Amino acid sequence: MAIDLRSDTLTKPTPAMHQAMMEAEVGDDMFGEDPTVAALEKKAAKMFGMDAAIYCASGTMTNQIGIRLHCNLQDEVICHKYSHIYLYESGGIMSNAGASVRLLEGERGRITAKAVESAIQPDDIHSPVSRLVSLENTANKGGGSCYDFEEIWAIRETCHEHGLALHLDGARLFNALVATGQTTKQYGEVFDTISICLSKGLGAPVGSLLIGSHADIKRAKRIRKVMGGAWRQAGYVAAAGLYALENHVDRLVDDHNKAKEMAKVLEGLDYVEEVLPCETNILIFKLTDKYTNQSFLDKLAENDILAFGFGPQLIRFVTHYDFTDDDLTKTIEVLKKL
Ligand SMILES: *Cc1c(COP(=O)(O)O)cnc(C)c1O
């Protein structure tokens, strides 16, 4: 089987996770009667010290519901120009919430309180209404970079001063927590809504959670419904999510160590111009003109290794549960001989 470094979404359930899924108690979640979904939502809310959570099919859905909760027609979302919510959610900010977007620059996918402050629109009928700030942690296009928690607090202060809501796209929040030592509770204190993915590094096959206040999650259920996202015996997949939250968080450090080991090797190779700082499980590096993106990916594929191009001369590797110690050894051997 090929070594697959394209994404951390590619993992398959482990035998123990599979067992948990097979044994799940289920009911009709549209009637609010699936005990496993309820247990997952309750666990997530409690972890973050927040009121409630809603289990959805994807991180796109939890982000988009979050944006809809906070924004209406003529409102504006402030976020980094490389944000997943802007680049990779099919124009949802506009088509779901009818809002516009104010894109900020910032180092490796992160924005600052100062940049947010200067992007807030004046109270003038010509301008959209600044309503929501959305952060991404870790930042995917930033190469899995982590926010400094002090900066997040400063952004929250700015939001409070100006009456803006604060949403977190935490598709890989647990990678950030493991890398920085912050806690879920600290994040629960800062954000109005938090989206987390169970299907990335945590290794569940499906599912994301939106976490927030009772009032917001109640409204979120109606928004999920109109998106066609209310579901029935979802407990079979929720069981995998519960299992992941209980068993797959601490091990993320292994993924980070593997990515860092490959970063070190790449730094010494003649076809690599630059390796972006590697903080978590995403590793981005720039090729010299010895290879094009495609010729490099082809060479990897000849050696049974899959990866993605991530812009001109940029290659992305993402480590995950199914990328084993043996896979790491083999990948390093291949990288050294290219
Ligand atoms: C994967 C991802 C999402 C959600 O993606 P889905 O494929 O819809 O689950 C959101 N934000 C970031 C940063 C992601 O990497």
Short mmCIF file of C-alpha atoms and ligand atoms in Angstrom, two decimals:
data_model
loop_
_atom_site.label_atom_id
_atom_site.label_comp_id
_atom_site.label_asym_id
_atom_site.label_seq_id
_atom_site.Cartn_x
_atom_site.Cartn_y
_atom_site.Cartn_z
CA MET A 1 0.00 0.00 0.00
CA ALA A 2 1.22 3.52 -0.79
CA ILE A 3 2.46 5.81 1.97
CA ASP A 4 -0.10 8.58 1.95
CA LEU A 5 1.02 12.02 3.13
CA ARG A 6 -1.67 13.94 1.24
CA SER A 7 -3.84 14.61 4.30
CA ASP A 8 -4.64 13.58 7.86
CA THR A 9 -8.23 12.95 6.71
CA LEU A 10 -7.16 9.68 5.08
CA THR A 11 -6.96 7.54 8.21
CA LYS A 12 -9.18 4.47 8.55
CA PRO A 13 -10.73 3.47 11.90
CA THR A 14 -8.44 1.36 14.09
CA PRO A 15 -9.77 -2.06 15.18
CA ALA A 16 -10.64 -0.63 18.63
CA MET A 17 -12.44 2.34 17.10
CA HIS A 18 -14.29 0.00 14.77
CA GLN A 19 -15.35 -2.09 17.77
CA ALA A 20 -16.69 1.04 19.53
CA MET A 21 -18.70 1.88 16.39
CA MET A 22 -20.17 -1.63 16.13
CA GLU A 23 -21.26 -1.51 19.75
CA ALA A 24 -22.79 1.99 19.61
CA GLU A 25 -26.25 2.52 21.02
CA VAL A 26 -28.21 4.51 18.47
CA GLY A 27 -31.55 6.26 17.95
CA ASP A 28 -33.04 8.86 15.64
CA ASP A 29 -30.97 12.00 16.17
CA MET A 30 -33.52 14.14 14.30
CA PHE A 31 -35.86 13.27 17.17
CA GLY A 32 -33.02 14.04 19.61
CA GLU A 33 -32.95 10.35 20.53
CA ASP A 34 -29.47 9.14 19.68
CA PRO A 35 -27.69 8.53 23.01
CA THR A 36 -24.22 8.26 21.45
CA VAL A 37 -24.55 11.57 19.60
CA ALA A 38 -25.84 13.13 22.83
CA ALA A 39 -22.88 11.73 24.78
CA LEU A 40 -20.41 13.08 22.20
CA GLU A 41 -21.99 16.54 22.21
CA LYS A 42 -22.04 16.62 26.00
CA LYS A 43 -18.44 15.50 26.28
CA ALA A 44 -17.23 18.15 23.82
CA ALA A 45 -19.15 20.96 25.56
CA LYS A 46 -17.77 19.88 28.93
CA MET A 47 -14.18 19.65 27.66
CA PHE A 48 -14.35 23.29 26.58
CA GLY A 49 -16.36 24.47 29.60
CA MET A 50 -19.07 25.67 27.22
CA ASP A 51 -22.86 25.11 27.31
CA ALA A 52 -23.55 22.83 24.37
CA ALA A 53 -22.36 21.30 21.10
CA ILE A 54 -23.84 20.05 17.84
CA TYR A 55 -22.44 17.11 15.88
CA CYS A 56 -22.29 17.60 12.09
CA ALA A 57 -21.01 15.79 9.03
CA SER A 58 -18.06 18.06 8.24
CA GLY A 59 -15.92 20.95 9.38
CA THR A 60 -17.24 22.99 6.50
CA MET A 61 -20.74 22.57 7.94
CA THR A 62 -19.73 23.51 11.51
CA ASN A 63 -17.79 26.56 10.27
CA GLN A 64 -20.62 27.65 8.00
CA ILE A 65 -23.23 27.25 10.73
CA GLY A 66 -20.96 29.27 13.02
CA ILE A 67 -20.74 32.06 10.46
CA ARG A 68 -24.52 31.99 9.87
CA LEU A 69 -25.12 32.24 13.61
CA HIS A 70 -23.17 35.47 13.85
CA CYS A 71 -23.75 37.11 10.46
CA ASN A 72 -26.60 38.31 8.27
CA LEU A 73 -26.98 40.12 4.95
CA GLN A 74 -24.67 43.17 4.73
CA ASP A 75 -22.39 41.93 7.52
CA GLU A 76 -18.68 41.23 7.14
CA VAL A 77 -16.35 38.49 8.37
CA ILE A 78 -12.75 39.42 9.17
CA CYS A 79 -10.22 36.61 8.60
CA HIS A 80 -6.81 35.75 7.16
CA LYS A 81 -6.60 35.67 3.37
CA TYR A 82 -5.55 32.00 3.50
CA SER A 83 -8.47 30.93 5.73
CA HIS A 84 -10.20 27.65 4.98
CA ILE A 85 -13.56 29.40 5.52
CA TYR A 86 -12.72 31.72 2.61
CA LEU A 87 -10.63 29.58 0.24
CA TYR A 88 -12.05 26.10 0.59
CA GLU A 89 -15.73 26.31 1.58
CA SER A 90 -17.21 26.98 -1.82
CA GLY A 91 -18.09 30.62 -1.25
CA GLY A 92 -20.22 29.70 1.77
CA ILE A 93 -19.70 32.99 3.62
CA MET A 94 -21.70 34.65 0.86
CA SER A 95 -24.09 31.88 -0.11
CA ASN A 96 -24.99 30.72 3.41
CA ALA A 97 -24.81 33.91 5.46
CA GLY A 98 -25.05 36.58 2.73
CA ALA A 99 -22.01 38.23 4.31
CA SER A 100 -18.93 39.74 2.72
CA VAL A 101 -15.38 39.08 3.81
CA ARG A 102 -12.44 41.27 4.79
CA LEU A 103 -9.18 39.44 4.15
CA LEU A 104 -6.09 40.21 6.23
CA GLU A 105 -2.41 39.53 5.64
CA GLY A 106 -0.48 37.85 8.41
CA GLU A 107 2.47 35.58 9.03
CA ARG A 108 1.81 31.93 8.18
CA GLY A 109 -1.97 32.11 8.28
CA ARG A 110 -2.32 34.05 11.51
CA ILE A 111 -3.74 37.55 12.09
CA THR A 112 -3.08 40.03 14.90
CA ALA A 113 -5.27 42.18 17.16
CA LYS A 114 -3.71 45.23 15.55
CA ALA A 115 -4.67 44.10 12.04
CA VAL A 116 -8.21 43.28 13.22
CA GLU A 117 -8.55 46.71 14.84
CA SER A 118 -7.55 48.46 11.62
CA ALA A 119 -9.96 46.33 9.51
CA ILE A 120 -13.09 47.18 11.49
CA GLN A 121 -15.44 49.19 9.30
CA PRO A 122 -16.62 52.68 10.26
CA ASP A 123 -20.28 53.16 11.20
CA ASP A 124 -21.18 54.47 7.75
CA ILE A 125 -23.95 53.36 5.38
CA HIS A 126 -21.39 52.83 2.61
CA SER A 127 -19.64 50.06 4.53
CA PRO A 128 -20.62 46.52 5.41
CA VAL A 129 -21.04 45.93 9.14
CA SER A 130 -18.03 44.25 10.77
CA ARG A 131 -19.62 41.42 12.72
CA LEU A 132 -17.34 38.44 13.14
CA VAL A 133 -13.64 37.61 13.44
CA SER A 134 -12.68 34.06 12.53
CA LEU A 135 -9.31 32.51 13.43
CA GLU A 136 -7.85 29.21 12.27
CA ASN A 137 -5.66 27.19 14.67
CA THR A 138 -3.59 25.43 13.58
CA ALA A 139 -3.47 27.36 10.31
CA ASN A 140 -3.50 24.88 7.45
CA LYS A 141 -1.98 27.08 4.73
CA GLY A 142 0.40 28.47 7.33
CA GLY A 143 1.97 25.00 7.51
CA GLY A 144 0.22 23.91 10.72
CA SER A 145 1.30 27.05 12.57
CA CYS A 146 -0.02 27.72 16.08
CA TYR A 147 -1.35 30.97 17.48
CA ASP A 148 0.31 32.57 20.47
CA PHE A 149 -2.47 32.49 23.09
CA GLU A 150 -1.65 36.06 24.21
CA GLU A 151 -2.47 37.24 20.68
CA ILE A 152 -5.79 35.40 20.78
CA TRP A 153 -6.64 37.19 24.04
CA ALA A 154 -5.73 40.52 22.49
CA ILE A 155 -8.00 39.74 19.51
CA ARG A 156 -10.81 38.83 21.89
CA GLU A 157 -10.37 42.16 23.71
CA THR A 158 -10.59 44.01 20.38
CA CYS A 159 -13.74 42.04 19.48
CA HIS A 160 -15.35 42.87 22.82
CA GLU A 161 -14.55 46.56 22.50
CA HIS A 162 -16.24 46.69 19.11
CA GLY A 163 -19.08 44.23 19.70
CA LEU A 164 -17.77 41.58 17.28
CA ALA A 165 -18.19 37.84 17.73
CA LEU A 166 -15.16 35.52 17.67
CA HIS A 167 -15.24 32.11 15.95
CA LEU A 168 -12.50 29.48 15.85
CA ASP A 169 -11.95 27.13 12.94
CA GLY A 170 -10.28 24.51 15.11
CA ALA A 171 -10.16 21.73 12.52
CA ARG A 172 -6.72 20.95 14.01
CA LEU A 173 -7.10 22.64 17.38
CA PHE A 174 -5.93 19.54 19.25
CA ASN A 175 -2.65 19.64 17.32
CA ALA A 176 -2.20 23.21 18.55
CA LEU A 177 -3.08 22.28 22.14
CA VAL A 178 -0.63 19.37 22.19
CA ALA A 179 2.10 21.59 20.71
CA THR A 180 1.58 24.64 22.95
CA GLY A 181 0.29 23.18 26.22
CA GLN A 182 -2.88 25.30 26.29
CA THR A 183 -6.14 23.64 27.37
CA THR A 184 -9.58 23.24 25.84
CA LYS A 185 -11.03 25.23 28.80
CA GLN A 186 -8.81 28.21 27.99
CA TYR A 187 -10.15 28.18 24.44
CA GLY A 188 -13.73 27.86 25.68
CA GLU A 189 -13.28 31.08 27.67
CA VAL A 190 -12.18 33.09 24.65
CA PHE A 191 -14.36 32.11 21.69
CA ASP A 192 -18.09 32.47 21.10
CA THR A 193 -18.14 29.41 18.86
CA ILE A 194 -15.54 26.70 18.22
CA SER A 195 -15.49 24.18 15.38
CA ILE A 196 -13.39 21.05 15.85
CA CYS A 197 -12.86 18.18 13.40
CA LEU A 198 -12.82 14.57 14.57
CA SER A 199 -11.86 13.33 11.11
CA LYS A 200 -8.43 15.00 10.82
CA GLY A 201 -5.57 14.04 13.13
CA LEU A 202 -7.96 12.49 15.64
CA GLY A 203 -8.62 9.71 13.16
CA ALA A 204 -12.43 9.35 13.16
CA PRO A 205 -13.93 8.54 9.75
CA VAL A 206 -16.53 11.34 9.83
CA GLY A 207 -17.65 14.29 11.85
CA SER A 208 -17.11 17.71 13.38
CA LEU A 209 -18.55 19.56 16.35
CA LEU A 210 -19.65 23.15 16.79
CA ILE A 211 -19.47 24.22 20.43
CA GLY A 212 -21.08 27.33 21.93
CA SER A 213 -23.82 28.78 24.13
CA HIS A 214 -27.21 27.10 24.65
CA ALA A 215 -28.90 29.79 22.57
CA ASP A 216 -26.41 29.50 19.69
CA ILE A 217 -26.52 25.70 19.54
CA LYS A 218 -30.32 25.75 19.60
CA ARG A 219 -30.31 28.04 16.55
CA ALA A 220 -27.53 25.94 15.02
CA LYS A 221 -29.89 22.94 14.93
CA ARG A 222 -32.31 24.85 12.73
CA ILE A 223 -29.52 26.02 10.42
CA ARG A 224 -28.12 22.48 10.16
CA LYS A 225 -31.61 21.30 9.25
CA VAL A 226 -31.98 23.72 6.33
CA MET A 227 -28.58 22.55 5.04
CA GLY A 228 -29.95 19.00 4.98
CA GLY A 229 -27.54 18.11 7.76
CA ALA A 230 -29.92 16.76 10.41
CA TRP A 231 -29.40 13.03 10.54
CA ARG A 232 -30.75 9.81 11.96
CA GLN A 233 -28.72 7.00 13.59
CA ALA A 234 -25.55 9.07 13.51
CA GLY A 235 -24.43 7.37 16.71
CA TYR A 236 -22.48 4.81 14.69
CA VAL A 237 -20.08 7.51 13.54
CA ALA A 238 -20.39 9.58 16.72
CA ALA A 239 -19.01 6.54 18.58
CA ALA A 240 -15.83 6.83 16.56
CA GLY A 241 -15.63 10.50 17.48
CA LEU A 242 -16.06 9.73 21.18
CA TYR A 243 -13.39 7.06 20.93
CA ALA A 244 -11.06 9.54 19.18
CA LEU A 245 -11.52 12.25 21.83
CA GLU A 246 -10.83 9.73 24.57
CA ASN A 247 -7.87 7.93 22.99
CA HIS A 248 -6.29 9.85 20.13
CA VAL A 249 -5.43 13.29 21.50
CA ASP A 250 -2.17 12.66 23.37
CA ARG A 251 -0.72 10.58 20.55
CA LEU A 252 -0.80 13.58 18.17
CA VAL A 253 2.68 14.38 19.46
CA ASP A 254 3.95 11.32 17.53
CA ASP A 255 2.65 12.85 14.29
CA HIS A 256 4.39 16.12 15.16
CA ASN A 257 7.68 14.37 15.88
CA LYS A 258 7.55 12.50 12.59
CA ALA A 259 6.90 15.71 10.63
CA LYS A 260 9.77 17.44 12.44
CA GLU A 261 12.12 14.56 11.70
CA MET A 262 11.35 14.81 7.98
CA ALA A 263 11.79 18.61 8.17
CA LYS A 264 15.31 18.12 9.55
CA VAL A 265 16.20 15.69 6.76
CA LEU A 266 14.79 17.98 4.05
CA GLU A 267 16.82 20.94 5.32
CA GLY A 268 20.01 19.13 4.32
CA LEU A 269 18.93 18.17 0.78
CA ASP A 270 20.12 19.95 -2.35
CA TYR A 271 16.73 20.08 -4.08
CA VAL A 272 15.07 21.86 -1.15
CA GLU A 273 15.26 25.63 -1.14
CA GLU A 274 13.39 26.22 2.09
CA VAL A 275 11.51 24.30 4.76
CA LEU A 276 8.79 26.28 6.53
CA PRO A 277 8.95 26.09 10.33
CA CYS A 278 7.33 22.79 11.34
CA GLU A 279 5.28 23.11 14.53
CA THR A 280 2.70 20.33 14.25
CA ASN A 281 1.75 17.64 11.71
CA ILE A 282 1.92 19.73 8.54
CA LEU A 283 5.22 20.15 6.74
CA ILE A 284 5.57 22.53 3.79
CA PHE A 285 8.77 22.90 1.80
CA LYS A 286 9.91 24.73 -1.30
CA LEU A 287 11.77 23.00 -4.13
CA THR A 288 14.72 24.45 -6.04
CA ASP A 289 14.43 24.40 -9.84
CA LYS A 290 15.83 20.85 -9.91
CA TYR A 291 12.18 19.74 -9.84
CA THR A 292 8.82 21.22 -10.70
CA ASN A 293 5.96 20.49 -8.36
CA GLN A 294 4.66 17.82 -10.66
CA SER A 295 7.99 16.15 -11.47
CA PHE A 296 8.72 15.88 -7.74
CA LEU A 297 5.28 14.43 -6.95
CA ASP A 298 5.76 11.96 -9.83
CA LYS A 299 9.13 10.87 -8.40
CA LEU A 300 7.52 10.33 -4.99
CA ALA A 301 4.67 8.37 -6.59
CA GLU A 302 7.17 6.10 -8.39
CA ASN A 303 8.35 5.24 -4.88
CA ASP A 304 4.80 4.68 -3.61
CA ILE A 305 4.59 7.93 -1.68
CA LEU A 306 1.71 10.35 -2.20
CA ALA A 307 1.75 14.07 -1.36
CA PHE A 308 0.16 17.33 -2.53
CA GLY A 309 1.49 20.38 -4.32
CA PHE A 310 0.59 23.47 -2.30
CA GLY A 311 1.41 26.37 -4.61
CA PRO A 312 4.32 27.07 -6.98
CA GLN A 313 7.30 24.84 -6.02
CA LEU A 314 5.62 24.09 -2.67
CA ILE A 315 5.00 20.56 -1.41
CA ARG A 316 2.88 19.64 1.62
CA PHE A 317 3.24 16.54 3.77
CA VAL A 318 0.70 15.79 6.49
CA THR A 319 1.49 13.10 9.06
CA HIS A 320 -1.26 11.09 10.75
CA TYR A 321 -2.21 7.91 12.60
CA ASP A 322 -1.73 5.63 9.60
CA PHE A 323 1.77 6.99 8.85
CA THR A 324 3.81 4.47 10.84
CA ASP A 325 7.41 4.39 12.09
CA ASP A 326 8.28 2.10 9.16
CA ASP A 327 6.65 4.53 6.74
CA LEU A 328 8.78 7.32 8.21
CA THR A 329 11.99 5.33 7.75
CA LYS A 330 11.08 4.45 4.17
CA THR A 331 10.05 8.03 3.31
CA ILE A 332 13.32 9.43 4.65
CA GLU A 333 15.28 6.89 2.57
CA VAL A 334 13.40 7.93 -0.56
CA LEU A 335 13.80 11.66 0.13
CA LYS A 336 17.55 11.21 0.54
CA LYS A 337 18.00 9.47 -2.79
CA LEU A 338 15.88 11.82 -4.96
C1 LIG B 1 -10.36 20.18 6.88
C2 LIG B 1 -10.57 21.56 7.36
C3 LIG B 1 -11.86 22.05 7.61
C4 LIG B 1 -13.12 21.25 7.41
O1 LIG B 1 -13.13 20.47 6.32
P1 LIG B 1 -14.21 19.31 5.98
O2 LIG B 1 -13.49 18.59 4.92
O3 LIG B 1 -15.41 20.03 5.54
O4 LIG B 1 -14.45 18.51 7.22
C5 LIG B 1 -11.96 23.33 8.09
N1 LIG B 1 -10.87 24.08 8.32
C6 LIG B 1 -9.63 23.63 8.11
C7 LIG B 1 -8.47 24.51 8.43
C8 LIG B 1 -9.43 22.35 7.61
O5 LIG B 1 -8.19 21.92 7.39
#
